[in-house]
Amino acid sequence: MVAKSARLSGKISLGEGTVVHPFAVIRADRAPIHLGHNNIVEEGALIENVDPSGEPMRIGNENVFEVQCVVRAKSIGNNNSIQVQADLKQGAQIANGCSIGPRCVVPEDDVLPDRTVIYGGDNKRRIAHENPPSSLDDCETLRKILPTYHKMHQPNA
């Protein structure tokens, strides 16, 4: 489900149930982007593949990309939370169950293991004992509510 006011360009594949909010930007002009199932891309989020070698950016399932985050990572696993204005630099690799806090930065080519939490103004790190909550319920709710307030692209028949 993609809002008409979202901007998508280049070779992009969206998995079933993924929700792209109004004014989100997904840019695959240099190289492809593959998003899995049930991801949420919120307003003002930017997902962009800037890989100079043309390698696809691979994003797993059930990730949440919050308002105005910037994602130029090489790969992102499943069930991650990329929070408001977080910045994932080019080449970063995010495993599964990670939480990147508001305005936190993942440096270029950094590799995060499962359940890494980055938080605070100085980007402190720890490993969580559990994964973040699933986004499935949020996806379902958004698929019902967004068309009430925004024009959406119709799925291909």
C-alpha positions as MATLAB code, in Angstrom:
seq = 'MVAKSARLSGKISLGEGTVVHPFAVIRADRAPIHLGHNNIVEEGALIENVDPSGEPMRIGNENVFEVQCVVRAKSIGNNNSIQVQADLKQGAQIANGCSIGPRCVVPEDDVLPDRTVIYGGDNKRRIAHENPPSSLDDCETLRKILPTYHKMHQPNA';
ca = [
       0.000    0.000    0.000;
       1.626    3.212   -1.207;
       0.288    6.734   -0.699;
       0.033    8.743   -3.920;
       2.066   11.554   -2.333;
       4.977    9.203   -1.584;
       7.875    9.453   -4.028;
       9.306    6.202   -5.360;
      11.870    6.090   -8.143;
      14.038    3.423   -9.710;
      13.841   -0.356   -9.399;
      11.939   -1.038   -6.158;
      10.189   -4.198   -5.032;
       7.741   -3.986   -2.131;
       6.687   -7.106   -0.262;
       3.092   -7.887    0.576;
       1.566   -5.752    3.312;
       4.258   -3.053    3.261;
       2.837    0.424    3.945;
       4.459    3.571    2.508;
       3.070    6.743    4.093;
       2.467   10.076    2.376;
       5.652   12.054    1.642;
       7.967    9.095    2.249;
      10.771    8.781   -0.319;
      12.238    5.529   -1.637;
      14.949    6.197   -4.199;
      16.615    3.387   -6.160;
      18.040    5.432   -9.018;
      21.576    4.020   -8.674;
      20.765    0.475   -7.575;
      17.678   -1.627   -6.706;
      15.911   -1.738   -3.343;
      14.066   -4.864   -2.177;
      11.706   -4.406    0.799;
      10.184   -7.498    2.377;
       6.731   -8.012    3.851;
       4.879   -5.808    6.349;
       7.345   -2.927    6.566;
       6.180    0.564    7.547;
       7.821    3.614    5.935;
       6.549    6.765    7.671;
       6.222   10.394    6.551;
       9.431   12.052    5.443;
      11.497    8.872    5.745;
      14.170    8.509    3.061;
      15.346    5.081    1.950;
      17.981    5.429   -0.752;
      20.435    3.002   -2.320;
      23.614    4.926   -3.099;
      25.857    1.858   -3.458;
      28.468    2.751   -6.094;
      28.800   -0.901   -7.199;
      25.087   -1.180   -7.970;
      24.443   -3.883   -5.352;
      20.786   -4.117   -4.293;
      19.761   -2.847   -0.862;
      17.931   -5.666    0.900;
      15.419   -4.930    3.641;
      13.731   -7.815    5.443;
      10.282   -8.094    6.989;
       8.383   -6.202    9.701;
      10.686   -3.187    9.988;
       9.518    0.292   10.982;
      11.157    3.380    9.456;
       9.920    6.329   11.485;
       9.432    9.971   10.522;
      12.389   11.646    8.772;
      14.849    8.806    9.244;
      17.526    8.466    6.553;
      18.502    4.963    5.455;
      21.386    4.353    3.065;
      22.423    1.043    4.635;
      23.562   -1.956    2.606;
      21.177   -4.368    4.309;
      18.577   -4.506    7.067;
      17.243   -7.728    8.550;
      13.852   -8.350   10.157;
      11.898   -6.685   12.967;
      14.013   -3.544   13.340;
      12.917   -0.126   14.592;
      14.603    2.854   12.912;
      13.319    5.776   14.932;
      12.681    9.471   14.239;
      15.551   11.190   12.386;
      17.911    8.227   12.825;
      20.628    8.095   10.161;
      21.947    4.787    8.783;
      24.984    5.611    6.670;
      26.026    3.965    3.411;
      27.240    0.392    3.737;
      25.867   -0.178    7.250;
      24.498   -3.671    7.890;
      21.712   -4.058   10.436;
      20.892   -7.599   11.632;
      17.555   -8.548   13.260;
      15.650   -7.025   16.166;
      17.713   -3.823   16.363;
      16.456   -0.457   17.649;
      18.129    2.721   16.430;
      17.009    5.590   18.665;
      15.856    9.054   17.652;
      18.604   11.095   15.943;
      21.140    8.287   16.464;
      23.678    7.507   13.749;
      24.978    4.184   12.458;
      28.358    4.992   10.855;
      29.357    4.058    7.322;
      30.077    0.317    6.867;
      29.201   -0.472   10.516;
      27.830   -3.981   11.182;
      25.253   -4.370   13.969;
      24.591   -7.817   15.474;
      21.109   -9.037   16.428;
      19.145   -6.972   18.984;
      21.598   -4.054   19.074;
      20.100   -0.945   20.665;
      21.643    2.461   19.889;
      20.397    5.291   22.071;
      21.183    8.761   23.427;
      23.043   11.771   22.098;
      26.364    9.941   22.186;
      25.041    6.809   20.411;
      25.524    4.410   23.323;
      25.086    0.725   22.506;
      23.807   -2.339   24.283;
      22.313   -5.705   23.358;
      18.631   -6.191   24.211;
      17.340   -9.421   25.727;
      14.258   -9.396   23.472;
      13.304   -8.222   20.009;
      11.293   -5.006   19.599;
       7.505   -5.485   19.383;
       6.190   -6.764   16.056;
       4.786   -4.219   13.592;
       2.117   -6.587   12.222;
      -0.769   -5.055   14.186;
       0.338   -1.542   13.194;
       0.510   -2.579    9.526;
      -2.995   -3.987    9.657;
      -4.357   -0.834   11.304;
      -2.603    1.442    8.796;
      -3.931   -0.541    5.832;
      -7.446    0.152    7.132;
      -7.023    3.796    8.189;
      -4.672    5.409    5.629;
      -7.083    5.131    2.657;
      -9.683    7.027    4.682;
      -7.462   10.122    4.840;
      -5.066    9.814    1.876;
      -5.224    8.854   -1.777;
      -3.473    5.555   -2.321;
      -2.059    3.847   -5.421;
      -4.245    0.975   -6.488;
      -2.497   -2.409   -6.421;
      -1.599   -3.938   -9.779;
      -4.189   -6.408  -10.997;
];
